[in-house]
Short mmCIF file of C-alpha atoms and ligand atoms in Angstrom, two decimals:
data_model
loop_
_atom_site.label_atom_id
_atom_site.label_comp_id
_atom_site.label_asym_id
_atom_site.label_seq_id
_atom_site.Cartn_x
_atom_site.Cartn_y
_atom_site.Cartn_z
CA MET A 957 -21.71 -42.60 -42.57
CA SER A 958 -23.08 -38.96 -43.07
CA ASP A 959 -27.14 -38.54 -43.11
CA ARG A 960 -26.41 -35.87 -45.23
CA LYS A 961 -25.83 -36.18 -49.09
CA LEU A 962 -22.14 -35.83 -49.15
CA SER A 963 -20.84 -33.46 -52.53
CA ILE A 964 -18.48 -34.70 -54.89
CA GLU A 965 -15.72 -32.67 -53.61
CA GLU A 966 -16.37 -34.89 -50.28
CA LEU A 967 -16.57 -37.88 -52.15
CA ARG A 968 -13.21 -37.49 -53.70
CA GLY A 969 -11.52 -36.34 -50.05
CA ILE A 970 -12.65 -39.64 -48.78
CA ALA A 971 -11.71 -41.91 -52.03
CA LEU A 972 -8.42 -40.47 -52.85
CA PRO A 973 -6.14 -41.65 -48.79
CA LEU A 974 -7.85 -45.26 -49.41
CA LEU A 975 -6.60 -45.38 -52.95
CA GLU A 976 -3.22 -44.26 -51.81
CA GLU A 977 -3.57 -47.00 -48.97
CA ALA A 978 -4.86 -49.69 -52.08
CA ARG A 979 -1.79 -48.06 -53.86
CA GLN A 980 0.37 -49.72 -50.80
CA ILE A 981 -1.12 -53.17 -51.02
CA ALA A 982 -0.34 -53.46 -54.53
CA LEU A 983 3.28 -52.37 -54.23
CA GLU A 984 3.82 -54.57 -50.77
CA PRO A 985 6.79 -57.38 -51.44
CA LYS A 986 4.25 -60.87 -51.99
CA GLU A 987 4.26 -63.87 -53.39
CA LEU A 988 1.34 -63.85 -56.21
CA GLU A 989 -0.93 -66.42 -56.29
CA VAL A 990 -2.17 -66.05 -59.92
CA LYS A 991 -5.33 -67.53 -61.21
CA THR A 992 -6.92 -67.72 -64.54
CA LYS A 993 -10.34 -66.73 -65.50
CA THR A 994 -11.76 -66.69 -69.05
CA ASP A 995 -8.87 -67.35 -70.84
CA ARG A 996 -5.21 -68.32 -70.25
CA ASN A 997 -4.01 -64.26 -70.64
CA ASP A 998 -7.08 -62.98 -68.40
CA LEU A 999 -5.77 -63.16 -64.79
CA VAL A 1000 -6.62 -62.44 -61.51
CA THR A 1001 -4.01 -62.28 -57.98
CA GLN A 1002 -4.96 -62.63 -54.44
CA VAL A 1003 -4.15 -58.36 -54.41
CA ASP A 1004 -7.12 -57.89 -57.16
CA SER A 1005 -9.29 -59.33 -54.55
CA SER A 1006 -7.84 -57.80 -51.53
CA ILE A 1007 -7.98 -54.46 -52.96
CA GLU A 1008 -11.60 -54.97 -54.15
CA GLU A 1009 -12.55 -56.39 -50.80
CA PHE A 1010 -11.22 -53.16 -49.12
CA LEU A 1011 -12.25 -50.73 -50.95
CA ALA A 1012 -16.00 -51.96 -51.16
CA ARG A 1013 -15.91 -52.09 -47.48
CA GLU A 1014 -14.35 -48.99 -46.89
CA LEU A 1015 -16.01 -47.02 -49.23
CA PHE A 1016 -19.24 -48.65 -48.17
CA ARG A 1017 -18.91 -47.74 -44.62
CA LEU A 1018 -18.10 -44.48 -45.27
CA THR A 1019 -21.00 -43.24 -48.30
CA GLY A 1020 -23.47 -46.39 -48.05
CA TYR A 1021 -22.89 -46.38 -51.81
CA PRO A 1022 -22.49 -49.87 -53.20
CA MET A 1023 -20.15 -51.45 -55.51
CA LEU A 1024 -19.43 -52.39 -59.09
CA GLY A 1025 -16.16 -54.57 -58.65
CA GLU A 1026 -15.13 -56.54 -61.30
CA GLU A 1027 -14.22 -59.40 -59.09
CA GLU A 1028 -17.08 -59.85 -56.77
CA HIS A 1029 -19.58 -56.72 -56.35
CA GLU A 1030 -22.27 -56.28 -58.16
CA PRO A 1031 -25.40 -53.48 -57.30
CA GLU A 1032 -29.02 -54.25 -57.35
CA SER A 1033 -29.26 -51.14 -59.54
CA PHE A 1034 -27.39 -48.37 -61.19
CA ALA A 1035 -30.14 -46.15 -59.64
CA GLY A 1036 -28.47 -43.27 -57.35
CA ARG A 1037 -24.77 -43.38 -56.64
CA VAL A 1038 -22.66 -46.27 -57.16
CA TRP A 1039 -18.58 -47.07 -57.20
CA ILE A 1040 -17.11 -48.64 -60.06
CA LEU A 1041 -14.08 -50.16 -59.22
CA ASP A 1042 -11.30 -51.79 -61.31
CA PRO A 1043 -8.79 -53.36 -58.57
CA ILE A 1044 -5.97 -53.80 -60.91
CA ASP A 1045 -6.44 -52.94 -64.43
CA GLY A 1046 -3.62 -54.41 -65.92
CA THR A 1047 -3.47 -57.37 -64.23
CA MET A 1048 -0.76 -59.23 -66.77
CA ASN A 1049 1.44 -56.55 -66.54
CA TYR A 1050 0.90 -56.68 -62.54
CA VAL A 1051 2.36 -60.60 -62.79
CA ALA A 1052 4.73 -59.88 -65.93
CA THR A 1053 6.14 -56.48 -66.37
CA HIS A 1054 5.73 -55.11 -63.09
CA ARG A 1055 4.34 -51.41 -64.07
CA ASP A 1056 1.69 -50.10 -66.26
CA TYR A 1057 -1.17 -50.94 -64.21
CA ALA A 1058 -3.70 -49.00 -62.21
CA ILE A 1059 -6.46 -48.91 -59.62
CA SER A 1060 -9.86 -47.72 -61.46
CA LEU A 1061 -12.82 -45.91 -59.38
CA ALA A 1062 -15.56 -43.99 -60.74
CA LEU A 1063 -18.71 -43.00 -59.06
CA ALA A 1064 -21.92 -43.10 -61.25
CA GLU A 1065 -24.97 -41.21 -60.62
CA ASP A 1066 -27.89 -42.78 -62.21
CA GLY A 1067 -25.27 -44.68 -64.20
CA ILE A 1068 -23.20 -41.21 -65.49
CA PRO A 1069 -19.64 -41.02 -63.87
CA VAL A 1070 -19.39 -37.95 -62.12
CA LEU A 1071 -16.34 -38.60 -60.26
CA GLY A 1072 -13.57 -40.89 -61.66
CA ILE A 1073 -9.95 -41.76 -60.29
CA VAL A 1074 -7.26 -43.38 -62.14
CA VAL A 1075 -3.88 -44.18 -60.41
CA ASP A 1076 -0.59 -45.13 -61.64
CA VAL A 1077 0.45 -47.46 -59.08
CA THR A 1078 4.07 -47.49 -59.89
CA LYS A 1079 4.78 -43.93 -61.06
CA ASN A 1080 2.49 -42.97 -58.08
CA LEU A 1081 0.13 -40.72 -60.24
CA PHE A 1082 -3.54 -39.79 -58.90
CA TYR A 1083 -5.43 -38.83 -62.32
CA VAL A 1084 -8.71 -36.79 -60.93
CA ALA A 1085 -11.53 -35.77 -63.22
CA GLN A 1086 -14.96 -34.30 -61.53
CA LYS A 1087 -17.96 -34.02 -63.73
CA GLY A 1088 -17.13 -30.16 -65.11
CA LYS A 1089 -14.22 -29.30 -63.45
CA GLY A 1090 -11.50 -30.55 -65.74
CA VAL A 1091 -8.75 -33.18 -65.22
CA PHE A 1092 -6.01 -33.17 -62.21
CA CYS A 1093 -2.99 -35.34 -61.95
CA ASN A 1094 -1.52 -35.13 -58.35
CA GLU A 1095 -2.93 -31.31 -57.88
CA GLU A 1096 -1.89 -29.83 -61.32
CA ARG A 1097 -4.16 -29.24 -63.94
CA ILE A 1098 -4.12 -31.19 -66.93
CA GLU A 1099 -4.27 -29.18 -70.26
CA PRO A 1100 -7.28 -29.83 -72.49
CA VAL A 1101 -6.40 -32.13 -75.72
CA PRO A 1102 -5.69 -30.63 -79.21
CA THR A 1103 -8.57 -29.52 -80.92
CA ASP A 1104 -7.15 -29.59 -84.84
CA SER A 1105 -4.88 -32.51 -85.56
CA GLU A 1106 -6.33 -35.37 -87.29
CA TYR A 1107 -5.32 -39.31 -86.65
CA GLN A 1108 -2.56 -38.71 -89.38
CA ASP A 1109 -0.82 -36.25 -86.85
CA ALA A 1110 -1.13 -38.57 -83.69
CA VAL A 1111 0.08 -41.66 -81.63
CA LEU A 1112 -2.68 -44.07 -81.70
CA ILE A 1113 -2.94 -46.78 -79.06
CA THR A 1114 -4.82 -50.12 -80.02
CA ASP A 1115 -4.09 -54.04 -79.54
CA ILE A 1116 -3.56 -56.53 -81.94
CA LYS A 1117 -6.98 -58.21 -81.24
CA GLU A 1118 -8.19 -54.86 -82.69
CA ILE A 1119 -5.87 -54.75 -85.54
CA CYS A 1120 -6.91 -58.51 -86.74
CA ALA A 1121 -10.59 -57.50 -86.84
CA LEU A 1122 -10.41 -53.89 -88.20
CA PRO A 1123 -8.38 -54.55 -91.57
CA ARG A 1124 -8.79 -50.46 -91.59
CA LEU A 1125 -7.61 -49.75 -88.39
CA LYS A 1126 -4.12 -51.15 -89.45
CA GLU A 1127 -4.06 -48.93 -92.75
CA ALA A 1128 -4.80 -45.77 -90.34
CA LEU A 1129 -2.14 -46.98 -88.13
CA LEU A 1130 0.20 -47.21 -90.97
CA SER A 1131 -0.68 -43.34 -91.99
CA SER A 1132 -0.76 -42.36 -88.37
CA ARG A 1133 2.64 -41.08 -86.27
CA GLY A 1134 2.63 -44.47 -84.59
CA HIS A 1135 1.14 -47.82 -82.93
CA ARG A 1136 1.37 -47.89 -79.03
CA ARG A 1137 0.33 -50.49 -76.93
CA TYR A 1138 0.48 -50.38 -72.74
CA GLY A 1139 -1.99 -53.06 -71.80
CA SER A 1140 -4.30 -51.15 -69.22
CA ALA A 1141 -7.17 -49.65 -71.21
CA ALA A 1142 -7.54 -47.02 -68.19
CA LEU A 1143 -3.85 -46.00 -68.59
CA GLU A 1144 -4.27 -45.92 -72.04
CA LEU A 1145 -7.30 -43.34 -71.81
CA VAL A 1146 -5.38 -41.45 -69.67
CA GLU A 1147 -2.61 -41.26 -72.31
CA VAL A 1148 -5.39 -39.77 -74.54
CA ALA A 1149 -6.58 -37.55 -71.97
CA CYS A 1150 -2.79 -36.17 -71.47
CA SER A 1151 -2.28 -35.33 -75.03
CA ARG A 1152 0.50 -38.05 -75.01
CA ALA A 1153 -1.96 -39.90 -77.95
CA GLY A 1154 -4.35 -38.89 -80.32
CA ALA A 1155 -6.90 -42.20 -79.37
CA PHE A 1156 -7.57 -44.92 -77.90
CA VAL A 1157 -9.57 -48.16 -80.05
CA HIS A 1158 -11.06 -51.39 -78.11
CA LEU A 1159 -13.81 -53.63 -79.17
CA TRP A 1160 -14.22 -55.31 -76.23
CA VAL A 1161 -13.88 -52.89 -72.48
CA SER A 1162 -16.19 -53.74 -69.06
CA PRO A 1163 -17.53 -50.69 -67.23
CA TRP A 1164 -15.05 -51.10 -64.96
CA ASP A 1165 -12.40 -50.33 -67.30
CA ILE A 1166 -13.62 -47.53 -68.56
CA ALA A 1167 -15.77 -45.55 -66.38
CA ALA A 1168 -13.27 -43.29 -64.45
CA ALA A 1169 -10.64 -42.52 -67.41
CA SER A 1170 -13.78 -41.98 -69.86
CA LEU A 1171 -14.78 -39.01 -67.65
CA ILE A 1172 -10.85 -38.35 -67.81
CA CYS A 1173 -11.01 -38.19 -71.33
CA GLU A 1174 -14.31 -36.08 -71.20
CA GLU A 1175 -12.95 -33.65 -68.76
CA ALA A 1176 -9.68 -32.94 -70.83
CA GLY A 1177 -11.86 -32.22 -74.05
CA CYS A 1178 -11.97 -35.71 -75.48
CA LYS A 1179 -14.82 -37.28 -77.85
CA VAL A 1180 -15.46 -40.12 -76.29
CA THR A 1181 -18.41 -42.84 -78.09
CA ARG A 1182 -18.64 -46.84 -79.24
CA LEU A 1183 -16.77 -47.28 -82.35
CA ASP A 1184 -19.92 -47.28 -84.33
CA GLY A 1185 -20.64 -43.82 -83.05
CA THR A 1186 -23.04 -44.19 -80.50
CA ASN A 1187 -23.09 -42.88 -77.31
CA LEU A 1188 -20.87 -44.39 -74.49
CA ASP A 1189 -22.80 -46.36 -71.83
CA VAL A 1190 -20.51 -47.16 -69.31
CA LYS A 1191 -23.27 -50.06 -67.40
CA GLN A 1192 -22.56 -52.04 -70.01
CA LYS A 1193 -19.68 -53.88 -72.09
CA GLY A 1194 -18.62 -53.17 -75.67
CA SER A 1195 -16.29 -50.97 -77.89
CA ILE A 1196 -14.86 -47.73 -77.61
CA LEU A 1197 -13.17 -44.90 -79.62
CA ALA A 1198 -11.72 -41.91 -77.13
CA GLY A 1199 -9.76 -39.14 -79.07
CA TRP A 1200 -9.13 -35.92 -79.41
CA PRO A 1201 -12.03 -34.14 -80.99
CA GLY A 1202 -10.63 -34.12 -84.97
CA VAL A 1203 -8.66 -37.20 -84.21
CA HIS A 1204 -12.16 -38.83 -82.93
CA SER A 1205 -13.68 -37.53 -85.66
CA SER A 1206 -11.15 -38.08 -88.53
CA LEU A 1207 -10.43 -42.28 -87.29
CA PHE A 1208 -14.07 -42.57 -87.49
CA LYS A 1209 -14.97 -41.37 -90.55
CA ARG A 1210 -11.71 -43.62 -92.07
CA LEU A 1211 -12.95 -46.83 -90.17
CA VAL A 1212 -16.88 -46.49 -90.06
CA GLN A 1213 -18.18 -44.20 -92.68
CA ASP A 1214 -16.42 -43.73 -95.65
CA PRO A 1215 -13.53 -46.37 -95.44
CA ARG A 1216 -11.43 -46.20 -99.12
C1 IPD B 902 -7.74 -55.67 -69.37
C2 IPD B 902 -6.87 -54.53 -69.41
C3 IPD B 902 -6.35 -54.93 -70.99
C4 IPD B 902 -7.78 -55.08 -71.62
C5 IPD B 902 -8.43 -56.01 -71.60
C6 IPD B 902 -8.97 -55.70 -70.20
P1 IPD B 902 -7.85 -56.41 -66.30
O1 IPD B 902 -8.24 -55.31 -67.77
O2 IPD B 902 -7.28 -53.13 -69.88
O3 IPD B 902 -5.49 -53.67 -71.60
O4 IPD B 902 -6.97 -55.04 -73.08
O5 IPD B 902 -9.75 -56.12 -72.10
O6 IPD B 902 -9.50 -56.73 -69.41
O7 IPD B 902 -8.30 -57.72 -67.12
O8 IPD B 902 -6.14 -56.27 -66.37
O9 IPD B 902 -8.34 -55.68 -65.45
CA1 CA B 903 -9.95 -54.03 -66.26
CA1 CA B 904 -8.97 -56.22 -63.48
#
């Protein structure tokens, strides 16, 4: 562990090879031990736990920073630098479809993400954002999202739970270019950042689902808020509405401000 304060660039350089090792852990053929958590579709495997244990240990050894991890790590506070990890985002996909799952790692400074990395494990794509420095996918810069489109011009990503809870969302989807759902909140936000979808709506995301990908979205020019338009606090569970600026504002207007 270094005595001086590491730069975000240096931290990125530390995190990326560890994430490649974590990706290999996910891909290694093995018999999965699948357990349920809060309900029958909320899964965890021994691989989620191994990846979290490996990254928490190595990142602490090399940086000294604590971790908030989905499976078993909690920092004493969010003061200073804290790693935020979802060892496998999309565990149902990991178990059932074997694709569309991610490793999501952010570094937060006083609770604000300054480095966000989402690894699309099976596609071998590393999406990386540093605050103020834009987004890269495997070293290639991601273009900023369109600014002038409205929700009718774009594909929208959300889940059946949100459609059932928000009848106006169903109406909005019907007048959009179409509805998509992949089963990993981190990868779904990355779809928006890469201009492949106009917005992502979710009612109940956790810090580890969104800490990295919300920075990736912001750095690509997206607007990211709670569904009621208030600021996103990645330290707390809650809703998220992330979208290209015009898609975000038109969808927010349709869903919350002046629903017809
Ligand atoms: C889940 C996925 C899913 C989202 C759930 C998350 P997990 O994460 O991101 O797409 O709808 O709310 O909990 O449990 O696979 O890490
Ligand atoms: Ca997750
Ligand atoms: Ca997870």
